[in-house]
Tab-separated table of C-alpha atoms and ligand atoms in Angstrom:
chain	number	residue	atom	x	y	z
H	1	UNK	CA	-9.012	9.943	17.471
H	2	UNK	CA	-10.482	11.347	13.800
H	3	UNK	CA	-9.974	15.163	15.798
H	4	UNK	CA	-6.447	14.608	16.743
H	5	UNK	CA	-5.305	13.760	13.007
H	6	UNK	CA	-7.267	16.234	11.328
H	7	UNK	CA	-4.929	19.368	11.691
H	8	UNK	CA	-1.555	17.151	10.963
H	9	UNK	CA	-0.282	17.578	7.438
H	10	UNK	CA	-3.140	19.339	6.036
H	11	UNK	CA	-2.700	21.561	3.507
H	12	UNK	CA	-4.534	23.831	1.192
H	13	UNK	CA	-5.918	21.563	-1.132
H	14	UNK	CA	-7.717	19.723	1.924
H	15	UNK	CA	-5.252	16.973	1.207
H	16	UNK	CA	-2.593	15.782	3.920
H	17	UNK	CA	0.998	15.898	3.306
H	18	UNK	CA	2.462	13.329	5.944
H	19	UNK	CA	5.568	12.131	4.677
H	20	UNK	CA	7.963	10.087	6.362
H	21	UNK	CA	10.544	11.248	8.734
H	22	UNK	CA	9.187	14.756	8.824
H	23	UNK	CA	8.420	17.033	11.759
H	24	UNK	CA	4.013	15.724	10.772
H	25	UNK	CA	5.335	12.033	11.119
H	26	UNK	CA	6.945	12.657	14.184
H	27	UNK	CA	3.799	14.525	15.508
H	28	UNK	CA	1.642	11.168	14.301
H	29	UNK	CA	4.339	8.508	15.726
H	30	UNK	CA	3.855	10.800	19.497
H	31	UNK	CA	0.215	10.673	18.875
H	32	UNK	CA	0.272	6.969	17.891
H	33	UNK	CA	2.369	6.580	21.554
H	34	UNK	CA	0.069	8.478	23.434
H	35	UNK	CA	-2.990	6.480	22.333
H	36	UNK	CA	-1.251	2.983	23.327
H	37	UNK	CA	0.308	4.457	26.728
H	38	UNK	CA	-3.719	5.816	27.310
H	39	UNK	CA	-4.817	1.786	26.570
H	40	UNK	CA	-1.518	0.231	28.710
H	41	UNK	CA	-0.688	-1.309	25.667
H	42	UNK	CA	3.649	-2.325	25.530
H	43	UNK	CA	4.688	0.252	22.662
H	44	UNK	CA	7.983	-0.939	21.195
H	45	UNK	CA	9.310	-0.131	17.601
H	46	UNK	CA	11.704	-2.634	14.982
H	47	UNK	CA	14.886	-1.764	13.904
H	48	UNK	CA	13.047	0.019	11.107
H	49	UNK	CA	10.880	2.263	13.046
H	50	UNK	CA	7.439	0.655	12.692
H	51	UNK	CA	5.716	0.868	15.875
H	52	UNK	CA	3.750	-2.264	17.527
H	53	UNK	CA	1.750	-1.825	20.865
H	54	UNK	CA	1.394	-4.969	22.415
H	55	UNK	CA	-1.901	-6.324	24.468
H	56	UNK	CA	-0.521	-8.977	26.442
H	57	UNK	CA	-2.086	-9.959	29.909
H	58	UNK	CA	0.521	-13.086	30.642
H	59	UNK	CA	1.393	-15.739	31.386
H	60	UNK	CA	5.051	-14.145	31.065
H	61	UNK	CA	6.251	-11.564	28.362
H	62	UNK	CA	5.303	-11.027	24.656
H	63	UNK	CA	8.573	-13.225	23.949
H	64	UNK	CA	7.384	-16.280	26.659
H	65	UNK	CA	4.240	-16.573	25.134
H	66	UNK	CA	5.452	-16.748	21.616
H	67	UNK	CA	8.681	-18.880	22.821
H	68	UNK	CA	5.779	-21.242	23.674
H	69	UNK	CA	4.429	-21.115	19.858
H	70	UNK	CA	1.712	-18.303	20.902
H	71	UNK	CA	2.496	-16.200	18.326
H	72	UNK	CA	0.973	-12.945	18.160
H	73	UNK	CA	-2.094	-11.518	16.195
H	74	UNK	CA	-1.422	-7.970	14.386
H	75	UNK	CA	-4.205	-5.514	13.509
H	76	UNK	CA	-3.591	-1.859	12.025
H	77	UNK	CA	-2.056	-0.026	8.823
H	78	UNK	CA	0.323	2.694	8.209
H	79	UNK	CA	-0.136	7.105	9.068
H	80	UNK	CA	1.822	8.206	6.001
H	81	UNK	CA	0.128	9.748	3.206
H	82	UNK	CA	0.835	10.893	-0.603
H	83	UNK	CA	0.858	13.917	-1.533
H	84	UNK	CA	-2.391	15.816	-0.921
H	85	UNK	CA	-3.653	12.218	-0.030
H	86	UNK	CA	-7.289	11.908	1.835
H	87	UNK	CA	-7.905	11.177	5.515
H	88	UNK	CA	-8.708	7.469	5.093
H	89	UNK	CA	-5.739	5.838	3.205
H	90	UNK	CA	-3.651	4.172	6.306
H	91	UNK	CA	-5.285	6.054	9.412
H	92	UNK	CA	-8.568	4.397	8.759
H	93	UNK	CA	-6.607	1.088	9.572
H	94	UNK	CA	-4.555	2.201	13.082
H	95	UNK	CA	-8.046	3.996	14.323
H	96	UNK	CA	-10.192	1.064	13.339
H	97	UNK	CA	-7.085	-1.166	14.787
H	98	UNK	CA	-7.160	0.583	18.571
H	99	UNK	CA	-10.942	1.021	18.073
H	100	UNK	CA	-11.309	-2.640	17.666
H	101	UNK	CA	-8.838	-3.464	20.850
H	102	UNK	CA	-10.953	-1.394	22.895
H	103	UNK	CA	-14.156	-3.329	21.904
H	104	UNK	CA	-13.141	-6.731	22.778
H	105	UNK	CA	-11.444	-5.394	26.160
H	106	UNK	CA	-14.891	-3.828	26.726
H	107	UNK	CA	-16.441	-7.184	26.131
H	108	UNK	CA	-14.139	-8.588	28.358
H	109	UNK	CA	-12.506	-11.007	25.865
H	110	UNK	CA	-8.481	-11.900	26.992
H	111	UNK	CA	-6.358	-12.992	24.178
H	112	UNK	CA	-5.054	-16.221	24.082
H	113	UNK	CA	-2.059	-15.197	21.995
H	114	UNK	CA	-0.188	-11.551	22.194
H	115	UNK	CA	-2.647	-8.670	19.991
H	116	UNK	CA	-0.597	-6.052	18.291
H	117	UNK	CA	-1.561	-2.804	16.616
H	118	UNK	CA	0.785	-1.998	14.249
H	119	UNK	CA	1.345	1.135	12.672
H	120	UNK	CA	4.004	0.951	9.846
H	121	UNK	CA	6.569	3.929	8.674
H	122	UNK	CA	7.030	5.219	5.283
H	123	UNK	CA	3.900	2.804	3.094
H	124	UNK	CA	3.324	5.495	0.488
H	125	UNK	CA	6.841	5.882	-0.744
H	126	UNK	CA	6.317	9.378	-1.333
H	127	UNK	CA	9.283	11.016	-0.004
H	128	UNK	CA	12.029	8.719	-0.929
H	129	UNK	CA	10.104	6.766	-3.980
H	130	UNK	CA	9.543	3.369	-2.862
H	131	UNK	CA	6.122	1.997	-1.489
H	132	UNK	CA	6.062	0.017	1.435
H	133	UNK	CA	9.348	0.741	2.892
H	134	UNK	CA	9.317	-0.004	6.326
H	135	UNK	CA	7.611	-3.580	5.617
H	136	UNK	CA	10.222	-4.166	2.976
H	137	UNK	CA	13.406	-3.449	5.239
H	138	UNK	CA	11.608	-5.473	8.141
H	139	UNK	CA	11.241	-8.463	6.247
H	140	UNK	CA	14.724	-8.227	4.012
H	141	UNK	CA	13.002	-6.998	0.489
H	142	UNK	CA	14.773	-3.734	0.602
H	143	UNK	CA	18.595	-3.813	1.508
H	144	UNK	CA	19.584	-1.115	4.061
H	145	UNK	CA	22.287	0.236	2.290
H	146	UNK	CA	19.745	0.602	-0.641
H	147	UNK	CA	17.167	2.036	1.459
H	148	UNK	CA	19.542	4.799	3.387
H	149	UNK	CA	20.888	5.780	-0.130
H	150	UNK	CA	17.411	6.982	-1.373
H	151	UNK	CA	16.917	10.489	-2.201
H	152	UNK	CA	14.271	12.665	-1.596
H	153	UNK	CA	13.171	16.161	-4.174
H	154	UNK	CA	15.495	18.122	-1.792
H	155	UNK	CA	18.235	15.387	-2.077
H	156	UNK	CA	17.977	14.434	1.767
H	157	UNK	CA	18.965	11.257	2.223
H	158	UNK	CA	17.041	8.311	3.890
H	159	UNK	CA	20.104	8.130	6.158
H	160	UNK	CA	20.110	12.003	6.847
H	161	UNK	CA	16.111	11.891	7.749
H	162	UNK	CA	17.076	9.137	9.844
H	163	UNK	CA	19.338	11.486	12.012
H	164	UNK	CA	17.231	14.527	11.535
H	165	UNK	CA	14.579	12.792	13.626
H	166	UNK	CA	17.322	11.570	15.980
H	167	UNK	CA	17.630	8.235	15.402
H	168	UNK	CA	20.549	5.966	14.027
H	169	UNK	CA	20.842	4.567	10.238
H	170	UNK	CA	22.827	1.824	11.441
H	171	UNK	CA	20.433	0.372	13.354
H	172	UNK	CA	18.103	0.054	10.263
H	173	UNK	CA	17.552	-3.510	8.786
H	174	UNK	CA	15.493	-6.753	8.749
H	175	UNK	CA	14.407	-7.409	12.048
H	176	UNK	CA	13.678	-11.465	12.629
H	177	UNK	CA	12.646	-11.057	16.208
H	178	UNK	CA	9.971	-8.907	15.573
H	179	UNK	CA	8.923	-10.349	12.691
H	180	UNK	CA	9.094	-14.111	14.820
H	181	UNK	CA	6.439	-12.219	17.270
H	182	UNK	CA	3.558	-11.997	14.564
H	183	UNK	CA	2.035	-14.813	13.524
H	184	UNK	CA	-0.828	-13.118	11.483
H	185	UNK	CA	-1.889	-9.544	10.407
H	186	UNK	CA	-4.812	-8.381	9.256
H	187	UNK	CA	-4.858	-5.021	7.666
H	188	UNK	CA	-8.160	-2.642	7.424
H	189	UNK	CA	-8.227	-0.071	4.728
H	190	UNK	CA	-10.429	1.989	2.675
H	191	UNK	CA	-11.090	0.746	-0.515
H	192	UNK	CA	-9.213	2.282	-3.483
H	193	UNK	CA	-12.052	1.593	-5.874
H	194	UNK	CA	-15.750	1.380	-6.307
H	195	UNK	CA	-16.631	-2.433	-6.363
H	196	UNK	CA	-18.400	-1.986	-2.888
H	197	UNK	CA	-20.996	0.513	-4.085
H	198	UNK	CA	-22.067	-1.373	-6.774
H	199	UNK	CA	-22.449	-4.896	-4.535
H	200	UNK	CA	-24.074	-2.506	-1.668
H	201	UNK	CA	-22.119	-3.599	0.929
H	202	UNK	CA	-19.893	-1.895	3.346
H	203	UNK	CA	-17.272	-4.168	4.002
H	204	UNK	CA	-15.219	-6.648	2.190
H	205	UNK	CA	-12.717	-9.586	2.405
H	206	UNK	CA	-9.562	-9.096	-0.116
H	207	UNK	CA	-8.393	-11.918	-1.780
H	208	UNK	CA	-5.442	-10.829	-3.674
H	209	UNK	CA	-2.954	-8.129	-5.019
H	210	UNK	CA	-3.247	-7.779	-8.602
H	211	UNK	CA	0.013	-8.791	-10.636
H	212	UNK	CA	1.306	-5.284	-12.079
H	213	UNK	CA	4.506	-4.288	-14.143
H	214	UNK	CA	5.977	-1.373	-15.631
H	215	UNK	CA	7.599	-1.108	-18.733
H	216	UNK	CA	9.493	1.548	-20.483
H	217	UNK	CA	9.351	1.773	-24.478
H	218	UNK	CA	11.526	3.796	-26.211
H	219	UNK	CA	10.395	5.286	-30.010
H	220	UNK	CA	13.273	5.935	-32.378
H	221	UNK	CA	12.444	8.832	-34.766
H	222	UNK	CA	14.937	11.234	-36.393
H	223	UNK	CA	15.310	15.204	-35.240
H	224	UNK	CA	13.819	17.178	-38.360
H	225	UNK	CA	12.156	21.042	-38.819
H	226	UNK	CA	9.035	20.616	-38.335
H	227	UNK	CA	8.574	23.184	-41.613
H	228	UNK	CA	10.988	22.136	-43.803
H	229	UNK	CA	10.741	18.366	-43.494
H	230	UNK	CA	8.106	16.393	-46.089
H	231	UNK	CA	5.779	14.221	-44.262
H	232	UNK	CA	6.895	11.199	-46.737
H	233	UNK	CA	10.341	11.784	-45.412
H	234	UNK	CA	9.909	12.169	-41.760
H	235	UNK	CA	10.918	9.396	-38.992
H	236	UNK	CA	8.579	11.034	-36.453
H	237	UNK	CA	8.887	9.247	-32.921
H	238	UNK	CA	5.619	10.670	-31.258
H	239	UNK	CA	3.812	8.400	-33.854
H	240	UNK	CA	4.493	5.142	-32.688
H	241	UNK	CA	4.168	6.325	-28.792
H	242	UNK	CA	0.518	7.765	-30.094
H	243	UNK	CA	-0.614	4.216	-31.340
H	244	UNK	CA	1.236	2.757	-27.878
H	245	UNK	CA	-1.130	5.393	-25.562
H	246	UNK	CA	-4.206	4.116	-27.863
H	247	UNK	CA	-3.681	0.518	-27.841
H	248	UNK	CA	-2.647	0.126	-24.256
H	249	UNK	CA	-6.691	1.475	-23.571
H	250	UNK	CA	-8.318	-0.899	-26.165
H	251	UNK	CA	-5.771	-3.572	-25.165
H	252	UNK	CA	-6.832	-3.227	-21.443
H	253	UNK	CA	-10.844	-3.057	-22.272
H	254	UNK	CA	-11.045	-6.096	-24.291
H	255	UNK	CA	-8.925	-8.432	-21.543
H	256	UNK	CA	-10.392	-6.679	-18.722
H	257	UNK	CA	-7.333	-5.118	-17.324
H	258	UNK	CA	-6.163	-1.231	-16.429
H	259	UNK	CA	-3.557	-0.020	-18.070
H	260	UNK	CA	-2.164	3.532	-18.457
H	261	UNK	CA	0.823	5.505	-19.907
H	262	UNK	CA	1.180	8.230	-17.320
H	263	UNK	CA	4.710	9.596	-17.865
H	264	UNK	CA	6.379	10.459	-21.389
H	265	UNK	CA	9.502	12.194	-21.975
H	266	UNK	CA	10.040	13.547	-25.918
H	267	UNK	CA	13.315	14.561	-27.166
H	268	UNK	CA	14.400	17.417	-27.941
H	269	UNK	CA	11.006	18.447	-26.902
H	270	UNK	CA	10.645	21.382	-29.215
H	271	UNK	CA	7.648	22.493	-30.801
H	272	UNK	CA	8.936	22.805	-33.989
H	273	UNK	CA	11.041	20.317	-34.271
H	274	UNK	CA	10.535	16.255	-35.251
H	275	UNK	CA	10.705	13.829	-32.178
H	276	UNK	CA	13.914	11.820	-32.746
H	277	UNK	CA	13.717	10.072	-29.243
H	278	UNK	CA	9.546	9.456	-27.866
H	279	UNK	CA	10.026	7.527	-23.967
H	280	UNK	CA	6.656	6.336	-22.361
H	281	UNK	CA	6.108	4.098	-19.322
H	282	UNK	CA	3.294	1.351	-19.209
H	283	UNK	CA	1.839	0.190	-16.436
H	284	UNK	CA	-0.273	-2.736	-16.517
H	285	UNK	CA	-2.217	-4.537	-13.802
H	286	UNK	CA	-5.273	-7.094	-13.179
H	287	UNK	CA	-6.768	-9.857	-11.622
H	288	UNK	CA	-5.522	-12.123	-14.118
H	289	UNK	CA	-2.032	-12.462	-14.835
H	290	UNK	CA	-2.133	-14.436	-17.776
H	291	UNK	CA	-4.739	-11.356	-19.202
H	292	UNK	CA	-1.726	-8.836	-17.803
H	293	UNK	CA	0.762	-9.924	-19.566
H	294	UNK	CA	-0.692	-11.420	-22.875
H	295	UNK	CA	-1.709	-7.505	-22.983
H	296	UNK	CA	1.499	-6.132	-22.744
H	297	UNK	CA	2.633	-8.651	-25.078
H	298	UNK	CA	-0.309	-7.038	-27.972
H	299	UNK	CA	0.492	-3.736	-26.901
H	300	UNK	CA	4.732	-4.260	-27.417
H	301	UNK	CA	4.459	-5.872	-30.220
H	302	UNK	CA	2.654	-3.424	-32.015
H	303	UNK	CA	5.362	-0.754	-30.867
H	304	UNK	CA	7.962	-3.251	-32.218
H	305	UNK	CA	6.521	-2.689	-35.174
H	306	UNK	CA	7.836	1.183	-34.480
H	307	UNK	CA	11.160	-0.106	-34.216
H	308	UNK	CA	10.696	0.590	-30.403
H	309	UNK	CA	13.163	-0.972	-27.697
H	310	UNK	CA	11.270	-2.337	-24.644
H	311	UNK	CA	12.168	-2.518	-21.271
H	312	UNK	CA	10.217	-4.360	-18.326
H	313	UNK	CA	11.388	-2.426	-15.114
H	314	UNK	CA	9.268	-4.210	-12.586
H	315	UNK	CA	6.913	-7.327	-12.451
H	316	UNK	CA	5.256	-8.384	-9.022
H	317	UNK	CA	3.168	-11.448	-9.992
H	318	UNK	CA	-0.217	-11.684	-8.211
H	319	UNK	CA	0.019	-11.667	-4.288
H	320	UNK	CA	-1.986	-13.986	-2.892
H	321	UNK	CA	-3.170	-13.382	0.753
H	322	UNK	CA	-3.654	-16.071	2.953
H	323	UNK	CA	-6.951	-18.219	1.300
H	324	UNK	CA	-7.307	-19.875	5.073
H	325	UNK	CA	-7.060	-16.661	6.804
H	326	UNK	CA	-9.261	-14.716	4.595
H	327	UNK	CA	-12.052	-18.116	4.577
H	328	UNK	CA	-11.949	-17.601	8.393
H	329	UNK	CA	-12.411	-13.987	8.085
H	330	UNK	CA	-15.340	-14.510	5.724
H	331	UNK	CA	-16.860	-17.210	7.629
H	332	UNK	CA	-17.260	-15.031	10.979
H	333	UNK	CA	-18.346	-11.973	9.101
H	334	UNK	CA	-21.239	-14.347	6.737
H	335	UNK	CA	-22.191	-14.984	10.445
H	336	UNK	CA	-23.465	-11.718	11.852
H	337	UNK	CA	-24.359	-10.375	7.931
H	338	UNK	CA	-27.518	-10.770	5.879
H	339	UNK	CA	-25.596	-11.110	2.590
H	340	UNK	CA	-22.354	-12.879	1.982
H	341	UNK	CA	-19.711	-10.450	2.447
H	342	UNK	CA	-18.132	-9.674	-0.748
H	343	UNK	CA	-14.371	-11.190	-1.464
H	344	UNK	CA	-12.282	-8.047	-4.243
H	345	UNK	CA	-9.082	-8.474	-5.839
H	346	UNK	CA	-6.946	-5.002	-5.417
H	347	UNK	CA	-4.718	-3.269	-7.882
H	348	UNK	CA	-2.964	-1.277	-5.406
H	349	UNK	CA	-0.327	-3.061	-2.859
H	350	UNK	CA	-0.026	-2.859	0.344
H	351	UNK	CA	1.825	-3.768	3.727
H	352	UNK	CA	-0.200	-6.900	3.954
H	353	UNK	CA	1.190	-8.391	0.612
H	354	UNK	CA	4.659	-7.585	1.594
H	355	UNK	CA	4.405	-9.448	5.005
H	356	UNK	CA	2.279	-12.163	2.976
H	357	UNK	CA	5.100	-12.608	0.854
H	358	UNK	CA	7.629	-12.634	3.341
H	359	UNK	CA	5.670	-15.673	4.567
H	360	UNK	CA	3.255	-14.052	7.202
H	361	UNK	CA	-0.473	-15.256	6.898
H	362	UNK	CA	-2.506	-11.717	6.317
H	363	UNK	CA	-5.649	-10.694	5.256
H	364	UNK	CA	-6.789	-7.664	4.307
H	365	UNK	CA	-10.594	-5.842	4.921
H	366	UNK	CA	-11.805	-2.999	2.830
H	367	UNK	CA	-14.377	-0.428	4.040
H	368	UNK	CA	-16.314	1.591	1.085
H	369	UNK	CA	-15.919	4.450	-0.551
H	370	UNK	CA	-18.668	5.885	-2.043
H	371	UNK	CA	-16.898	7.926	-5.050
H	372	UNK	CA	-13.996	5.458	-5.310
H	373	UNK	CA	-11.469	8.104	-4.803
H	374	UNK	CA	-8.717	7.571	-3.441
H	375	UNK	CA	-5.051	9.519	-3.229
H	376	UNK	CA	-6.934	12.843	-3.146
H	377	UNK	CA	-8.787	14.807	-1.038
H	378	UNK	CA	-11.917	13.447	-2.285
H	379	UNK	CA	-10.940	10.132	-0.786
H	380	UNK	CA	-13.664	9.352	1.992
H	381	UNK	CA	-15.528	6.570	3.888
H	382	UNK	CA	-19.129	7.456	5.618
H	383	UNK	CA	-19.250	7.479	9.731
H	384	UNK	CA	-21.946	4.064	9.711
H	385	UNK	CA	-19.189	2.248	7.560
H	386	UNK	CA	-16.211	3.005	9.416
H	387	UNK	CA	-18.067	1.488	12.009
H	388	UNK	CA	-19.067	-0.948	10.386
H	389	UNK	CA	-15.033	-1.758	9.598
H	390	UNK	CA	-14.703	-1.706	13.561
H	391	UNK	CA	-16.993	-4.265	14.111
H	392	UNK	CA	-15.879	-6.173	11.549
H	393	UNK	CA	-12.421	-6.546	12.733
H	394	UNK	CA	-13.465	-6.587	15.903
H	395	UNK	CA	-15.336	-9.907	14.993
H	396	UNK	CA	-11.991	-11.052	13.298
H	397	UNK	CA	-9.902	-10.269	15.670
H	398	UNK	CA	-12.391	-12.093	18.935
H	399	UNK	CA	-12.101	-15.093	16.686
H	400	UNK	CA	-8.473	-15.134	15.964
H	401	UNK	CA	-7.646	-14.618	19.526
H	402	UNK	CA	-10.438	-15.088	21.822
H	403	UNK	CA	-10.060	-19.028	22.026
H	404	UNK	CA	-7.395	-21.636	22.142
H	405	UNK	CA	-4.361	-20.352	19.277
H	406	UNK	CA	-4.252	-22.241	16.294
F	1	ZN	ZN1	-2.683	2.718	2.282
């Protein structure tokens, strides 16, 4: 499966460029096709254009079974990438995902409830600018109309890429009947962080989505010559922003937190001329909310103090996965292993929090990566501990469907 993906959406950097609704999506969603029509698995898609490939071996349909209150199991991730994003983010989730069904088939297990691998559309965001997309609109956290407006750098929109890979905008929206089909998911992915290296351990059990915000702060200063203009008599914007870039870090260290001003815009943006207008965005995340936001709190006060106006433009409190899902999960996993698998918090979200919020038990499972890397080429996962991530679902999977449901 690894050789198949390789060549699609590679570029020079040794990234992969695999956004959604482009001619390299439509080359993964055929190859995702031909891998369940290979297994016999029952490939249909949601009005959104995820695709689930259904194991089912009866009594009766998909629908019977979960009419009766056997509600499917779903396994797998998303194929999308960022932009000159590594091999591993999403299609580490849908191979492991297939891998995994073809394990328990070869151990002859039959599922007492319908098995899904799911591969989901547009996770990154990176064409049209919001992350998760296709679990959003399934689950009614991203209004159609809102979603087919989106733009992308070309000004495309959603609703044109829609029809440029022949398929109709109407039909997009919250789908309840497929959503009524899954009764759990459980998402592989690499990790996006190092915490596995240091425990030695090459798999883990996620607990939670960190709560994360972002917040834009706007310094007033007044436009000046930058030659003419005595530094007692100067209303200099950049200054408060500076003390805002440096606080943010020592805020974040002492509460054990990230935080991180990556984008400023500086008006009029001249060399030699005074700032009269300093912009920066703050994003803050960690495990503990109350350390998040008493943070931003320390850090916005002090650019109060600059006579800066701040706005919060997002705030997802912490996403908590399913604790009963994830115990089970840990429980078969402490079974097989010689130390107690590991149980990390994540700062980055993910299709699993979005169905978890929209009321779906999931769990997540991270495989290690050794640099930590992740959203670059760099990104990687050694051979022994993908395998590792196959076994491990695998195990989860056996135990979530190969006895009675429930
Ligand atoms: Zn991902």
């Amino acid at each position: 499966m690894w050789a198949d993906l390789e060549p699609v959406g590679r570029v020079g950097s040794g990234g992969y460029r695999r956004f959604a609704w482009t001619d390299e999506d439509a080359t993964l969603r055929e190859w995702f096709a031909g891998e369940c029509t290979r297994r016999r698995l029952d490939l249909t898609e949601d009005r959104v254009g995820n695709q689930w490939a259904w194991w089912w071996d009866g009594p009766g349909t998909v629908d019977d079974a979960v009419a009766a209150g056997h509600r499917g199991v779903a396994v797998g991730s998303h194929l999308d990438s960022v932009p000159d994003g590594g091999a591993f983010d999403g299609p580490l989730g849908v191979v492991s995902a297939l891998a995994a069904v073809d394990e328990l088939r070869a151990a002859g297990v039959r599922p007492t409830v319908p098995v899904a691998v799911v591969s989901f559309v547009d996770e990154e965001g990176a064409r049209f600018g919001i992350a998760c997309a296709g679990s959003r609109v399934l689950t009614g956290q991203l209004a159609p109309g809102r979603a087919l407006a989106l733009t992308d750098a070309d000004g495309t929109t959603y609703a044109d890429a829609l029809r440029a890979a022949g398929r109709d905008p109407e039909l997009l929206g919250p789908d309840e009947e497929a959503l009524r089909r899954v009764g759990a998911f459980v998402e592989l992915h690499v990790e996006q962080g190092r915490a596995l290296v240091d425990l030695d351990a090459p798999v883990a059990v996620a607990s939670d989505i960190w709560p994360h915000g972002r917040w834009r702060l706007d310094f007033p200063g007044e436009a000046n010559h930058a030659g003419t203009t005595r530094l007692a008599d100067r209303r200099d914007a950049m200054i408060g922003y500076a003390e805002l870039v440096l606080s943010a870090r020592s805020a974040a260290a002492s509460r054990g937190c990230v935080a991180t001003v990556g984008k400023v815009r500086v008006t009029p943006g001249g060399v030699n001329a005074i700032p009269s207008l300093v912009t920066g965005w703050l994003d803050a995340r960690g495990a503990d909310e109350a350390q998040v936001l008493a943070l931003v709190e320390e850090v916005t006060e002090g650019a109060r103090r600059h006579g800066a106006e701040v706005v919060r433009e997002s705030w997802t409190p912490t996403t908590v996965l399913d604790a009963g899902l994830a115990d089970r999960l840990r429980a078969v996993l402490d079974r097989d292993a010689a130390i107690s698998v590991p149980v990390l918090g994540t700062g980055a979200g993910h299709d699993a929090g979005i169905l978890a919020t929209a009321g779906v038990p999931s769990a997540m499972l991270f495989v290690r990566n050794p640099t930590g890397v992740s959203h670059s080429p760099a990104e990687h996962a050694e051979r022994d501990d993908c395998h590792a991530g196959v076994q491990a679902l695998a195990d989860c999977l056996r135990d979530l469907v190969g006895r009675g449901p429930g």
